Amino acid sequence: MDLEPYVMEDRFYRGGTLTVTHQSDNNYPPNPIIYDPYPEYNGGEWRKEFVGSFRACEGPRGKTLSRTSAQDMISVYPGIQKDFPSALLGSYLATGVDGYVCTDRSSRLGAYGYGNNARVDWNKTNWGSLQSQCFEKNVGRYAPSEIDSRPAKLTLPVRSRFSARNPYRDRPASSPDSLRYKTRSAILLRAWHDMEWTEDLKQNVRSLVMELSLHSGAEYEVFILCYVQDESIPIYTHDAKVMEKVKSRCVPRKFLDMVVLFNDATLDSWYPKIEEHRPKYQYWQPVQVFSQVFQDFDYYWQLEMDSRFTGHSYHFLEKSAEFAKAQPRKYLWERNAYFYIPGTHGIWKNFIKKVESAMEGRKSIWGPKSFPRITPVGPKPPVAFPEDDKYEWGVGEEADLITFLPIFDPVDTKWLFKDMLWEIPRAAPRRASPLAMGRISRRLLHQMHVVQIQRGMGLVSEMTAPSLALWHGLKAVHVPHPLYVDGKWTSKELGRILNTGEPDNINGGTDSIWNWDHRLDHILYRISYMFTTQTAGDLYRRWLGYPINPNQYTDGNFHQDDQGRNWFEIGDLREDLYGPLCFPSMLLLFKEYK
């Protein structure tokens, strides 16, 4: 292999707030300004489209939130660090994510407790109550719920205690006067009962509640979906005091009204026909149960607790959903398999044309991929063949599945989990997307629930949602958000390595980037969003201002294995010269807690 596995990209750390470049006539670095990504609520155009009125909600200071207050909003620097590396994978331009502003740790997290400048007693803030009050103030904006399905106690019920009177129904999209109800999304933060709650983690959860729920008038609601691994902990006790102590063991007190507990017994009671319930292999099972119990949402986002948005979370998720909604279905499954590399593919429009040219004479997925025992619930194609469609079908259609990494065909690869199936033959058509993070519609989650509870059919976590979407003909979209690579590689080099195979089966063969042979770990492990990566941790810790641990090299050597994976921290900070690091909007993911 002709790639240099050991050369790092130090330009991430050779700048800061004092080197931010922007469009102005002077050479002075800009001052931070409030960043407001929200729509013009209650404006003329907004009222022409949506039901009800937006009402501002109360924040942690006991006052109504103000989008003009730096105490309530994040701030950004207009511009980016001088000579900051480009995102070699994905694109700000294609997704609409703002890549022309950056945040340092204070401008991003100051409103949520960083630096203790917020003058808030965070220990007295009830974040669950604030979200409930916000929803009540804005309830007229959302589709009415026919049933009150929420449990009195925030614990996923065992199936025997859950009434079967709650059938699946589509939530109404519009009111009688043809105005649209605003959709609602649940944000599920995956946690473990014994995880360490650092100050940074608390600030991250506060930021998600503020940005996604409180400032939007309850368009999102944030929950902590907590896996209780210790079976001796009584999560189904009827003693209120004991239950309070149980929850306090799992999460900090200020988040108690956000937590939803479950354990292995919970999942076994719902899905006894599938013997595997460990989160590593069935990450969506608790989300499926959650969607049966909490039915008043249209979409469910699952996020890892060790993920971070360096930019505004509402802006990032909304732009991701908008990108997915705008994608035509023609050659969509084929595009989903690629790492989009602007340096070789060009702008997104050109990439679409290149995929179409490459698919000439090849069979494309068009509508549901037939599979025994599955009756598709998705729409039928408007024309018989994709060649007859003018990139119209699917445009304006919400995606049932949004992923942040490519969606590929694992059948002929050496991916470790490809044959982890239950009551499904190995030859079955299926798809996978590494990492069980993203958005799933209520409709798709219901189908995932049905095949497991009724038929005992199951797939490993990363294959479940993509495969059910494939069989049902539902819209699935890989959002090519910006990914940074810590290395001195060109777009051409990465394209040759990351997008192998035939155009109708990118990364679906024996040379797939997803093969578990560790041959290309020196690339995968140095991408800013990946299932295991040193780079994301380095970027985030340096951004927080933490220097490299000087005691990490106990034997005096850099710890790097034959695949080029770094087991040491990198990134030399020079805040005395450059100021604090100022990063554009990124979605980062560190190593798992467990």
mmCIF file of C-alpha atoms in Angstrom, residues 31 83 103 136 157 185 273-274 284 314 379 385 532 540 576 587 593:
data_model
loop_
_atom_site.group_PDB
_atom_site.id
_atom_site.type_symbol
_atom_site.label_atom_id
_atom_site.label_comp_id
_atom_site.label_asym_id
_atom_site.label_seq_id
_atom_site.Cartn_x
_atom_site.Cartn_y
_atom_site.Cartn_z
ATOM 1 C CA ASN A 31 -15.494 38.722 18.019
ATOM 2 C CA ASP A 83 -5.105 26.919 7.165
ATOM 3 C CA THR A 103 -16.778 27.742 18.069
ATOM 4 C CA GLU A 136 -47.657 22.233 27.219
ATOM 5 C CA PRO A 157 -42.637 -1.793 31.047
ATOM 6 C CA SER A 185 -38.860 13.860 17.474
ATOM 7 C CA LYS A 273 -38.432 -15.432 20.152
ATOM 8 C CA ILE A 274 -34.966 -13.873 19.763
ATOM 9 C CA TRP A 284 -32.568 -0.969 18.490
ATOM 10 C CA TYR A 314 -30.539 21.871 16.157
ATOM 11 C CA PRO A 379 -45.046 3.375 -1.590
ATOM 12 C CA PHE A 385 -38.018 1.380 -14.173
ATOM 13 C CA THR A 532 -13.632 3.389 16.992
ATOM 14 C CA TYR A 540 -12.311 17.117 21.267
ATOM 15 C CA ASP A 576 -0.478 31.404 23.931
ATOM 16 C CA LEU A 587 -20.228 15.413 14.681
ATOM 17 C CA TYR A 593 -17.788 3.681 27.473
#
